[in-house]
Coordinates of C-alpha atoms in Angstrom, one line a residue:
M25 CA 0.0 -34.7 67.9
N26 CA 1.6 -33.9 71.8
S27 CA 4.9 -33.0 72.0
N28 CA 7.7 -31.4 74.7
V29 CA 8.3 -28.2 73.5
S30 CA 7.0 -25.9 75.3
A31 CA 5.9 -22.7 73.8
P32 CA 6.8 -19.5 73.1
T33 CA 10.0 -20.5 71.9
Q34 CA 12.0 -18.7 69.1
S35 CA 15.1 -21.3 68.8
V36 CA 14.8 -24.3 66.7
I37 CA 17.0 -27.0 69.3
P38 CA 13.7 -27.7 70.6
F39 CA 11.4 -28.7 67.9
L40 CA 14.6 -30.5 66.6
H41 CA 14.0 -32.8 69.8
A42 CA 10.7 -33.2 68.7
L43 CA 11.8 -34.4 65.5
A44 CA 13.8 -37.0 66.4
S45 CA 12.0 -38.0 70.1
T46 CA 8.5 -38.8 67.2
G47 CA 10.4 -40.7 64.4
G48 CA 10.2 -38.5 61.6
S49 CA 12.1 -37.4 59.0
D50 CA 11.5 -33.5 58.1
L51 CA 10.6 -30.4 59.7
H52 CA 9.4 -28.3 58.0
C53 CA 9.2 -24.4 60.2
K54 CA 8.1 -21.7 58.2
V55 CA 6.1 -18.3 59.2
G56 CA 2.6 -17.8 60.1
S57 CA 2.0 -21.8 60.5
A58 CA 3.4 -23.8 63.7
P59 CA 5.9 -26.5 62.6
R60 CA 5.3 -29.8 60.9
V61 CA 7.4 -33.0 61.3
R62 CA 6.4 -35.5 58.5
V63 CA 5.9 -38.5 60.3
D64 CA 5.8 -42.0 57.8
G65 CA 5.1 -39.8 55.0
R66 CA 3.0 -37.7 56.5
L67 CA 3.2 -33.6 58.1
R68 CA 2.0 -33.7 61.2
K69 CA 1.3 -30.0 63.1
L70 CA 3.9 -29.5 66.8
Q71 CA 1.1 -28.0 69.6
V72 CA 3.3 -25.2 69.8
P73 CA 2.5 -20.6 68.3
E74 CA 1.8 -20.1 64.4
L75 CA 6.0 -19.0 64.2
T76 CA 6.7 -15.3 63.3
P77 CA 9.2 -13.7 61.6
A78 CA 11.4 -13.3 64.5
D79 CA 11.1 -17.0 65.4
T80 CA 12.4 -18.5 62.1
E81 CA 14.7 -15.4 61.2
R82 CA 16.3 -16.4 64.4
M83 CA 16.2 -20.2 63.4
L84 CA 18.6 -19.1 60.4
E85 CA 21.2 -18.0 63.1
E86 CA 21.0 -20.8 65.1
V87 CA 21.6 -22.9 62.3
L88 CA 23.0 -20.9 58.8
P89 CA 27.1 -21.6 58.4
D90 CA 29.0 -18.1 58.5
D91 CA 30.6 -19.2 55.6
L92 CA 26.8 -19.2 53.6
V93 CA 25.9 -15.5 55.3
A94 CA 26.4 -13.9 51.9
S95 CA 25.4 -16.0 49.8
F96 CA 22.7 -16.5 51.0
R97 CA 21.9 -12.7 51.5
E98 CA 21.9 -12.3 48.1
S99 CA 20.5 -16.3 46.8
H100 CA 18.0 -16.8 49.1
E101 CA 18.8 -20.6 49.0
A102 CA 21.1 -22.4 51.5
D103 CA 21.9 -26.6 51.6
F104 CA 23.9 -27.7 54.8
A105 CA 24.3 -30.4 57.1
Y106 CA 23.9 -29.5 60.9
S107 CA 24.7 -31.6 63.9
L108 CA 22.9 -31.3 67.5
S109 CA 24.6 -32.9 69.9
G110 CA 22.8 -35.4 71.4
V111 CA 20.4 -35.4 68.6
G112 CA 21.6 -36.5 65.8
R113 CA 23.1 -35.1 62.1
F114 CA 20.2 -32.9 59.7
R115 CA 20.4 -31.7 55.9
V116 CA 19.2 -28.6 56.2
N117 CA 17.6 -26.4 53.2
A118 CA 16.7 -22.5 54.4
Y119 CA 14.9 -19.9 52.0
Q120 CA 12.9 -17.2 51.7
A121 CA 9.7 -17.1 50.6
R122 CA 7.2 -13.3 50.3
G123 CA 9.7 -11.6 52.5
T124 CA 10.3 -14.0 55.4
Y125 CA 12.9 -17.4 55.5
G126 CA 11.8 -20.4 56.1
L127 CA 13.6 -24.0 57.1
V128 CA 13.5 -27.7 56.3
F129 CA 15.4 -30.3 58.4
R130 CA 16.0 -34.1 56.8
R131 CA 17.1 -36.1 59.8
V132 CA 19.9 -38.0 58.8
A133 CA 20.2 -41.8 59.9
V134 CA 24.6 -41.8 62.4
G135 CA 25.9 -45.1 59.8
A136 CA 24.4 -46.7 56.6
Q137 CA 21.9 -49.3 56.7
S138 CA 22.4 -52.2 55.6
L139 CA 20.4 -53.2 52.1
G140 CA 18.3 -55.7 52.8
S141 CA 17.5 -54.5 56.7
L142 CA 16.1 -51.0 54.0
G143 CA 14.1 -54.0 51.6
I144 CA 15.8 -53.1 48.8
P145 CA 16.8 -56.1 46.3
E146 CA 20.0 -57.8 46.5
V147 CA 20.5 -57.4 42.8
V148 CA 21.2 -53.9 44.1
G149 CA 23.9 -54.7 46.0
E150 CA 25.2 -56.7 43.0
L151 CA 25.8 -53.8 41.0
A152 CA 27.4 -52.0 43.9
L153 CA 30.2 -54.5 43.6
E154 CA 30.3 -54.3 40.2
P155 CA 34.5 -53.1 39.5
R156 CA 33.8 -50.7 37.1
G157 CA 30.9 -48.5 35.6
L158 CA 28.3 -46.5 36.0
V159 CA 25.0 -47.4 38.5
L160 CA 22.4 -44.4 39.5
V161 CA 20.0 -43.8 42.2
T162 CA 16.7 -42.3 41.0
G163 CA 13.5 -41.2 42.8
P164 CA 11.1 -37.3 43.8
T165 CA 12.3 -36.0 47.1
G166 CA 11.9 -38.2 50.2
S167 CA 12.4 -41.0 48.2
G168 CA 15.6 -43.5 50.0
K169 CA 18.2 -42.1 47.4
T170 CA 20.8 -41.0 50.5
T171 CA 19.7 -44.3 52.4
T172 CA 20.3 -46.8 49.8
L173 CA 23.8 -45.3 48.3
A174 CA 25.1 -45.0 51.4
S175 CA 24.3 -48.7 52.2
M176 CA 25.9 -49.4 48.7
V177 CA 29.7 -47.3 49.9
D178 CA 29.3 -49.5 53.7
L179 CA 28.6 -52.7 51.2
I180 CA 32.0 -51.9 49.3
N181 CA 33.6 -50.8 52.6
T182 CA 33.1 -54.0 53.6
F183 CA 34.3 -56.1 50.8
R184 CA 36.5 -54.1 48.7
E185 CA 39.9 -53.1 49.4
V186 CA 39.4 -49.9 47.4
N187 CA 39.5 -46.7 48.4
I188 CA 36.2 -44.6 48.2
V189 CA 35.6 -41.1 46.9
T190 CA 32.5 -39.1 47.6
I191 CA 31.4 -35.4 46.5
E192 CA 28.9 -34.5 49.0
D193 CA 26.2 -31.9 48.8
P194 CA 26.0 -31.8 52.0
I195 CA 28.2 -35.0 53.6
E196 CA 24.6 -36.5 55.5
I197 CA 26.0 -40.2 56.6
L198 CA 29.6 -40.8 57.5
H199 CA 31.6 -43.6 56.8
Q200 CA 34.4 -45.3 59.0
D201 CA 37.0 -46.9 57.1
K202 CA 36.9 -50.7 57.7
K203 CA 37.9 -53.2 54.7
A204 CA 37.6 -50.2 52.0
I205 CA 39.1 -46.4 53.1
V206 CA 36.7 -43.7 53.0
S207 CA 37.6 -39.4 51.6
Q208 CA 34.0 -38.0 52.3
R209 CA 33.9 -34.0 51.0
E210 CA 31.6 -31.9 50.7
V211 CA 30.5 -29.0 48.3
R212 CA 31.4 -25.2 49.4
Q213 CA 33.6 -26.4 53.0
D214 CA 36.4 -28.9 50.9
T215 CA 36.1 -28.1 47.4
A216 CA 34.3 -25.2 44.9
D217 CA 31.5 -28.2 43.2
F218 CA 30.7 -31.1 41.7
T219 CA 32.4 -30.9 38.7
V220 CA 35.8 -29.3 40.4
A221 CA 36.1 -32.0 42.9
L222 CA 35.3 -35.4 40.1
R223 CA 38.3 -34.2 38.0
A224 CA 40.4 -33.5 41.2
A225 CA 39.3 -37.2 42.9
M226 CA 40.4 -38.4 39.3
R227 CA 44.1 -37.6 40.9
Q228 CA 43.4 -39.1 44.1
D229 CA 43.7 -43.1 43.2
P230 CA 40.2 -43.7 43.6
D231 CA 39.0 -46.8 42.3
V232 CA 35.0 -45.7 43.6
I233 CA 33.6 -42.4 43.3
L234 CA 30.2 -41.8 44.5
V235 CA 28.3 -38.1 43.3
G236 CA 26.3 -37.7 44.7
E237 CA 23.5 -36.1 42.6
M238 CA 23.9 -34.8 39.2
R239 CA 22.7 -31.6 38.2
D240 CA 24.5 -30.3 35.4
I241 CA 26.6 -31.3 32.5
E242 CA 29.7 -30.5 33.2
T243 CA 29.2 -32.9 36.6
V244 CA 27.6 -35.8 33.9
R245 CA 30.5 -35.2 31.1
A246 CA 33.1 -35.7 34.0
A247 CA 31.1 -38.8 36.1
L248 CA 30.3 -40.6 32.3
S249 CA 34.3 -40.3 31.5
A250 CA 35.1 -41.3 35.1
A251 CA 32.9 -45.0 34.7
E252 CA 34.8 -45.2 30.6
T253 CA 38.0 -45.2 31.9
G254 CA 38.2 -47.9 34.8
H255 CA 35.8 -46.0 38.4
L256 CA 32.8 -47.6 39.9
V257 CA 30.5 -43.7 39.7
L258 CA 28.0 -44.0 41.9
S259 CA 25.3 -41.1 41.1
T260 CA 22.0 -40.2 42.0
L261 CA 19.4 -38.6 39.7
H262 CA 15.7 -36.9 39.8
T263 CA 13.7 -39.2 38.0
I264 CA 11.2 -41.6 37.9
D265 CA 12.5 -44.9 36.6
A266 CA 15.4 -45.8 34.7
P267 CA 13.6 -44.9 30.5
E268 CA 13.6 -41.2 31.4
T269 CA 16.9 -41.6 33.5
I270 CA 17.9 -42.3 30.6
N271 CA 16.9 -39.3 28.4
R272 CA 17.5 -37.2 30.8
I273 CA 21.2 -38.2 30.8
V274 CA 20.7 -37.1 26.8
D275 CA 19.1 -34.3 26.9
F276 CA 21.6 -33.0 29.2
F277 CA 23.4 -33.1 26.1
P278 CA 23.3 -30.5 22.8
L279 CA 21.8 -32.1 20.1
H280 CA 24.8 -33.1 17.8
E281 CA 26.7 -34.6 21.1
Q282 CA 23.2 -37.0 22.0
K283 CA 24.0 -40.2 19.9
Q284 CA 27.5 -40.0 21.0
V285 CA 26.5 -40.3 24.6
R286 CA 24.4 -42.8 24.3
V287 CA 27.1 -45.3 22.9
A288 CA 28.9 -44.0 26.3
L289 CA 25.6 -44.6 28.0
S290 CA 24.7 -48.0 26.5
Q291 CA 28.2 -48.9 27.2
A292 CA 29.6 -47.0 30.9
L293 CA 25.8 -48.0 32.1
R294 CA 25.7 -50.9 34.9
G295 CA 22.2 -50.3 36.0
V296 CA 19.1 -48.1 37.0
V297 CA 18.0 -48.3 40.4
S298 CA 14.5 -46.7 41.2
Q299 CA 12.2 -45.5 44.0
R300 CA 9.1 -44.7 45.5
L301 CA 8.4 -45.2 48.9
V302 CA 5.2 -46.7 50.1
R303 CA 3.1 -47.0 53.2
K304 CA 3.6 -50.8 54.8
S305 CA 0.0 -52.3 55.7
D306 CA 0.8 -52.6 59.6
G307 CA 1.8 -49.0 59.7
S308 CA 4.7 -49.2 60.9
G309 CA 6.8 -47.3 58.6
R310 CA 7.5 -47.1 55.0
C311 CA 9.3 -49.9 52.4
P312 CA 11.2 -49.1 49.2
A313 CA 9.1 -50.0 46.3
V314 CA 11.9 -50.5 43.3
E315 CA 12.2 -50.3 40.0
V316 CA 15.8 -52.3 39.1
M317 CA 17.5 -52.3 35.6
V318 CA 20.4 -54.2 34.5
N319 CA 22.3 -52.7 31.8
T320 CA 22.6 -56.3 29.6
G321 CA 22.8 -56.7 25.8
R322 CA 19.4 -55.7 24.9
T323 CA 19.2 -52.7 27.5
A324 CA 21.9 -51.7 25.1
E325 CA 21.0 -51.8 22.6
A326 CA 17.6 -49.9 23.4
I327 CA 19.7 -46.8 24.7
L328 CA 21.7 -47.3 22.2
D329 CA 19.1 -46.8 19.4
P330 CA 15.5 -46.5 20.8
Q331 CA 14.1 -46.4 17.4
N332 CA 14.3 -49.7 16.7
N333 CA 14.5 -51.8 20.0
P334 CA 11.3 -52.6 21.8
P335 CA 10.9 -50.3 25.4
L336 CA 13.5 -50.3 27.9
V337 CA 10.3 -51.1 30.0
D338 CA 9.3 -53.9 28.4
L339 CA 13.2 -55.2 28.5
I340 CA 12.7 -54.5 32.3
R341 CA 9.9 -56.4 32.3
E342 CA 10.4 -59.4 30.8
G343 CA 14.3 -59.3 32.4
D344 CA 13.7 -61.6 35.3
Y345 CA 16.8 -63.8 34.6
Y346 CA 18.7 -60.3 35.4
K347 CA 16.5 -60.1 38.4
M348 CA 15.3 -56.6 37.0
Q349 CA 12.0 -55.9 38.7
T350 CA 9.2 -52.6 36.8
F351 CA 8.0 -50.6 39.9
D352 CA 4.3 -52.9 39.0
Q353 CA 6.7 -56.3 39.2
H354 CA 7.8 -55.6 43.0
L355 CA 4.2 -54.0 44.0
F356 CA 2.7 -57.2 42.9
T357 CA 5.1 -58.6 45.0
L358 CA 4.3 -56.3 48.6
V359 CA 1.2 -56.4 48.2
R360 CA 1.2 -60.6 47.8
D361 CA 3.5 -60.9 51.1
D362 CA 0.8 -58.0 52.8
A363 CA 3.4 -56.0 53.2
I364 CA 1.1 -53.1 51.7
T365 CA -1.9 -53.0 51.2
Y366 CA -3.8 -52.5 47.3
D367 CA -4.5 -49.3 48.0
E368 CA -1.2 -47.5 47.7
A369 CA 0.0 -50.3 45.7
L370 CA -2.7 -48.3 42.5
A371 CA -1.1 -44.9 44.4
A372 CA 2.7 -45.8 43.3
S373 CA 1.9 -47.6 40.5
S374 CA 2.9 -46.8 36.8
N375 CA 0.0 -49.1 35.6
P376 CA -2.8 -48.6 37.9
H377 CA -5.2 -51.1 35.5
D378 CA -2.6 -53.2 34.8
L379 CA -1.4 -54.1 38.0
T380 CA -5.3 -54.7 39.5
V381 CA -6.1 -56.8 36.5
E382 CA -2.4 -59.0 37.2
L383 CA -3.5 -58.9 41.1
R384 CA -6.8 -60.5 40.3
A385 CA -5.6 -63.1 38.0
A386 CA -3.4 -64.1 40.4
G387 CA -6.5 -63.7 43.2
I388 CA -5.3 -61.8 45.2
V389 CA -8.0 -59.2 45.3
A390 CA -11.6 -59.2 44.0

């Protein structure tokens, strides 16, 4: 990849400029390799010399907040936000590998995009406008969960006169008050951790609470409690689909609590939105393939008693009346509409063989 970055340099600033100018999503800086940027899902090497230990140490000094220096020395891990005037805002992970420092920068868009412009199904907006309950956005790292959540918050902000409290680590997309008021709190900077902030949020007269990630049992417990007591709670999990999401939440808890957790989930859950990003057929970037589970009477029964009810994936596949869809159903539509290629669909599919059969039966592929 051609770049205007001059070499050699010990500063990360030119590489962040290169990330922004190429339209990339991530910048990787590690010792023994030239910096690389991720563009449309692929890592591309910048045409500069390999980084030395002194280079990455200098980069870390440039961006690491003073209040994280001591904890980084102890844990060799740090997550934080970094803003560069005229370039943008970044989510940063700093780490140590084989005794040297490495950094990964995720470029964060300024302001939220609409769900429609992202290619997210309309039903996700309907879930965002629910008055209460729990809505989860799931997927692997880099699948667009944060972007989707920000768009959901923006939709609420646009149409509802409510109090929105977000708890993020770190804050990635800034929201300005519209119809709603939005208070954004950053873990370690504004509050000790997610659990402490969630408990405090309940005394802040919230209508909507966004929890950046449900990482542990205490956060899950607090989020479920908030959803059960009349608040809309939005959060994320690193799970691949709706059935795994339910299992992951239940597995946070010891065996003697799991039945009660299933009861709480069956009542409080409003929906699960799972995402995977797939390259567009015209090469213009990536679009989301989205599975949507809406909690209906039948899905609630399956959550409560999975042994004596149809699998959730079957209920999702048959739930088009409620605007539900599986990954493969959405991939079918994307291939049919020439938004993505057949090969890309197979790579993202949960059941490639079944998807192929469906596409052939419809005469879309040979």
